Short mmCIF file of C-alpha atoms in Angstrom, two decimals:
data_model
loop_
_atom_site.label_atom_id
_atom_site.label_comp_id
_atom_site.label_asym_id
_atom_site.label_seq_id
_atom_site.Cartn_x
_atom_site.Cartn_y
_atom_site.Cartn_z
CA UNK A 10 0.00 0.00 0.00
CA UNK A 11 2.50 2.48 1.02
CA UNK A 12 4.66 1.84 -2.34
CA UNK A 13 1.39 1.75 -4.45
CA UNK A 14 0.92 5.51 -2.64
CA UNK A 15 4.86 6.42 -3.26
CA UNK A 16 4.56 5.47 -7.63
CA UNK A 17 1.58 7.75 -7.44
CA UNK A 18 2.89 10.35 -5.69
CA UNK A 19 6.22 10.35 -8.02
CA UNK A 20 3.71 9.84 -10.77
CA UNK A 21 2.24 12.84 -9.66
CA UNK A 22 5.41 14.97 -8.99
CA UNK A 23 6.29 13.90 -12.17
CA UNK A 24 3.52 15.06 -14.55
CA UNK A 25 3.57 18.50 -12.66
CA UNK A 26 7.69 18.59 -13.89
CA UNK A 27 6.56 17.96 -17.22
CA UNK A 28 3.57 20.60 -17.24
CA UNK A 29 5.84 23.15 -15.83
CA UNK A 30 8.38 22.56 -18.89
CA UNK A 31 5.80 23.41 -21.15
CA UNK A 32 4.95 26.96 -19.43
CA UNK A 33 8.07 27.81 -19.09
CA UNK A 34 8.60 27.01 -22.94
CA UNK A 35 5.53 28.68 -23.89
CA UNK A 36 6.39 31.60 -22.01
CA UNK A 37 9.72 32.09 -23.27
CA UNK A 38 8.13 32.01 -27.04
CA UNK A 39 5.89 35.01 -25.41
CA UNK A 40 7.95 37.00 -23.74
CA UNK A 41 10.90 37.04 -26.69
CA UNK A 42 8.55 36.08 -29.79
CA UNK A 43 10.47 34.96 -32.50
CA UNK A 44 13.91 35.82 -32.26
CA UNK A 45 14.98 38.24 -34.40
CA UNK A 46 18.64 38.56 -35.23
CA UNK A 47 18.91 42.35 -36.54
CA UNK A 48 20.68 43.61 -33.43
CA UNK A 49 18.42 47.07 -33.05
CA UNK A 50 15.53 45.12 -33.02
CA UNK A 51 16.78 42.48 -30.35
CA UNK A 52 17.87 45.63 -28.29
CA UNK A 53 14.36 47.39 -28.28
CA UNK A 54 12.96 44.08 -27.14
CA UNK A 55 15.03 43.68 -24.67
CA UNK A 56 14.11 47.02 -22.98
CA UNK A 57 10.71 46.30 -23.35
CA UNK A 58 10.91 43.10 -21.85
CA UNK A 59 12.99 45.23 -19.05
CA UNK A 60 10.00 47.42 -18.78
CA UNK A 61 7.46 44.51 -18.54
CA UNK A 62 10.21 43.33 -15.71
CA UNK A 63 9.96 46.31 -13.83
CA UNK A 64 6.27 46.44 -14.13
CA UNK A 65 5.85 43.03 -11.28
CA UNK A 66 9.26 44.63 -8.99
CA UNK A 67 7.88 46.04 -5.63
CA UNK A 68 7.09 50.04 -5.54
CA UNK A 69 9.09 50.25 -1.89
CA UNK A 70 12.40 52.45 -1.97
CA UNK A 71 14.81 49.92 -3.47
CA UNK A 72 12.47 48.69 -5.71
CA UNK A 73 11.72 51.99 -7.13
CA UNK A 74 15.16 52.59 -7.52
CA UNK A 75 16.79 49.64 -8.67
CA UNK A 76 13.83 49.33 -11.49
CA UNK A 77 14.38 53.44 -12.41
CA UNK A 78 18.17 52.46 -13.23
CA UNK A 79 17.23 48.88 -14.70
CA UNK A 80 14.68 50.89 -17.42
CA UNK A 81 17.63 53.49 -18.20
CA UNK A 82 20.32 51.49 -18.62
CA UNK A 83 18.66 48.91 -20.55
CA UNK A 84 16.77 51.52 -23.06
CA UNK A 85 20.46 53.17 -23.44
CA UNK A 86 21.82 50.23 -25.78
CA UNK A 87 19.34 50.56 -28.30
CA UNK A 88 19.88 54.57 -28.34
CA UNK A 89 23.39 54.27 -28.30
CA UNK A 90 23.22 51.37 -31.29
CA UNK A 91 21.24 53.53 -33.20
CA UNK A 92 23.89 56.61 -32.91
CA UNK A 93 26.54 54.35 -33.54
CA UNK A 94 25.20 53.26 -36.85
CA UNK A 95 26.06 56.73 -37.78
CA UNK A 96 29.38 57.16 -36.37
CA UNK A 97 31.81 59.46 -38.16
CA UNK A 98 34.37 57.23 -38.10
CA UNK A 99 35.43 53.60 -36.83
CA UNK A 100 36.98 54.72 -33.36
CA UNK A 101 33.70 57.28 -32.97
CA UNK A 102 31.81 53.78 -33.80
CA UNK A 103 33.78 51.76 -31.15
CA UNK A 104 33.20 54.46 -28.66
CA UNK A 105 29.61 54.53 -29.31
CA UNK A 106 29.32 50.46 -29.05
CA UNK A 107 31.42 50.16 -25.82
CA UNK A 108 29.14 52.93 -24.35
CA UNK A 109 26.05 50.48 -25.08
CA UNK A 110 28.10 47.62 -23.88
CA UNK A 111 29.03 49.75 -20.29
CA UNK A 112 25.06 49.83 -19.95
CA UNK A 113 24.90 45.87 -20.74
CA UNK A 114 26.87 45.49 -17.79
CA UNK A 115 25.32 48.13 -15.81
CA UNK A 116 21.81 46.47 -16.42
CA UNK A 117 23.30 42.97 -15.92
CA UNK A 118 24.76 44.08 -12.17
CA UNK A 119 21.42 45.61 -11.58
CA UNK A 120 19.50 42.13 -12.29
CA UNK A 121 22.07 40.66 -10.42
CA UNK A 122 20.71 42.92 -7.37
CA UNK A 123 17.59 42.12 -7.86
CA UNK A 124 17.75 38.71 -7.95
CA UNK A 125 19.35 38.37 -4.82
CA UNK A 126 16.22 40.53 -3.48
CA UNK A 127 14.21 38.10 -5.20
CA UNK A 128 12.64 41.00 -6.11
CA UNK A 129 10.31 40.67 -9.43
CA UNK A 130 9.08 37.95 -11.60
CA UNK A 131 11.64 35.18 -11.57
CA UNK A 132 10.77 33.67 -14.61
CA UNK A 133 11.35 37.04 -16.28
CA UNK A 134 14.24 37.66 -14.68
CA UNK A 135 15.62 35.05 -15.82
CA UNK A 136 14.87 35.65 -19.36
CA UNK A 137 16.10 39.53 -19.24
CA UNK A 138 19.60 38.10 -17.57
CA UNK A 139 20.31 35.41 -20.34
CA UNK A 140 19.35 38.00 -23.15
CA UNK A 141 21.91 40.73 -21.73
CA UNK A 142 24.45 38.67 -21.12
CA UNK A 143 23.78 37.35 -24.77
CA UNK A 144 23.53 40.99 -25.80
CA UNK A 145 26.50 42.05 -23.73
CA UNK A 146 29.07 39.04 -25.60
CA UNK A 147 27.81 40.34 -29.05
CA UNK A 148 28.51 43.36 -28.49
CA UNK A 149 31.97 42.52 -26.58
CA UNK A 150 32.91 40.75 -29.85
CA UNK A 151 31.82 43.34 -32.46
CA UNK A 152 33.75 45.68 -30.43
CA UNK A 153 36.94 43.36 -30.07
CA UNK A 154 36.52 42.65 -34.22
CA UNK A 155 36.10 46.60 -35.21
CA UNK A 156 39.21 46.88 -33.11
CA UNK A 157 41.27 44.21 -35.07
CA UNK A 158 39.93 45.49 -38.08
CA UNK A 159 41.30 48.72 -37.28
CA UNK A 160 44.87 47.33 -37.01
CA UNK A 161 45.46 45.63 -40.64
CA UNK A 162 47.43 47.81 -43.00
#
């Protein structure tokens, strides 16, 4: 009797596992859509998923102000993208792209913060921190390539 009750209660455990895979797949296809692979687009996402973010983080004092900076410095890569697309030159470009990369890093720390908080929907947190760090390696390594390019006679 009591191993009959232990299958169904793995059984159990088991199908919830499985149901919670789903939502969590069919909520990533939501929150992110399709992804899109032209780099201004992927950044205006990404600072309105921010926004959406920001949207279930408590309205107390830190709250407030860890979401004001999270919004700022995760709008400023798109806005900084868009300026460096036309950059004067390639080190006007590379200054442009690192300043969008400083605010990857800025909005990275600040999900950091609020994750140890716990503070906001985890699921989208979690989402919001992969993309960035995504975000912040592309932009790392366009950066890094402009640079090398830069070098060749």
């Amino acid at each position: 009797m009591i191993s009959e009750n232990c299958i169904l209660i793995f059984d159990f455990f088991t199908l919830i596992i499985e149901n919670c895979k789903l939502i969590i797949e069919h909520f990533q296809k939501d929150f992110f859509m399709e992804r899109k692979y032209d780099l201004e687009d992927r950044l205006v996402l990404f600072a309105a998923n921010v926004i959406k973010f920001c949207n279930t983080v408590p309205n107390d004092f830190a709250g407030t102000h860890l979401k004001g900076q999270l919004i700022r410095s995760s709008c400023s890569p798109a806005l900084n993208y868009g300026e460096a697309q036309s950059a004067e030159s390639k080190k006007d470009f590379i200054h442009k792209m690192s300043i969008s990369l400083k605010e990857l890093k800025e909005s990275r720390t600040s999900i950091k913060i609020l994750d140890k908080i716990q503070y906001g929907d985890s699921e989208k947190r979690i989402l919001i921190f992969k993309e960035c760090e995504e975000l912040t390696a592309i932009f790392a390594s366009i950066i890094n390539n402009t640079k090398r390019n830069m070098q060749k006679p």
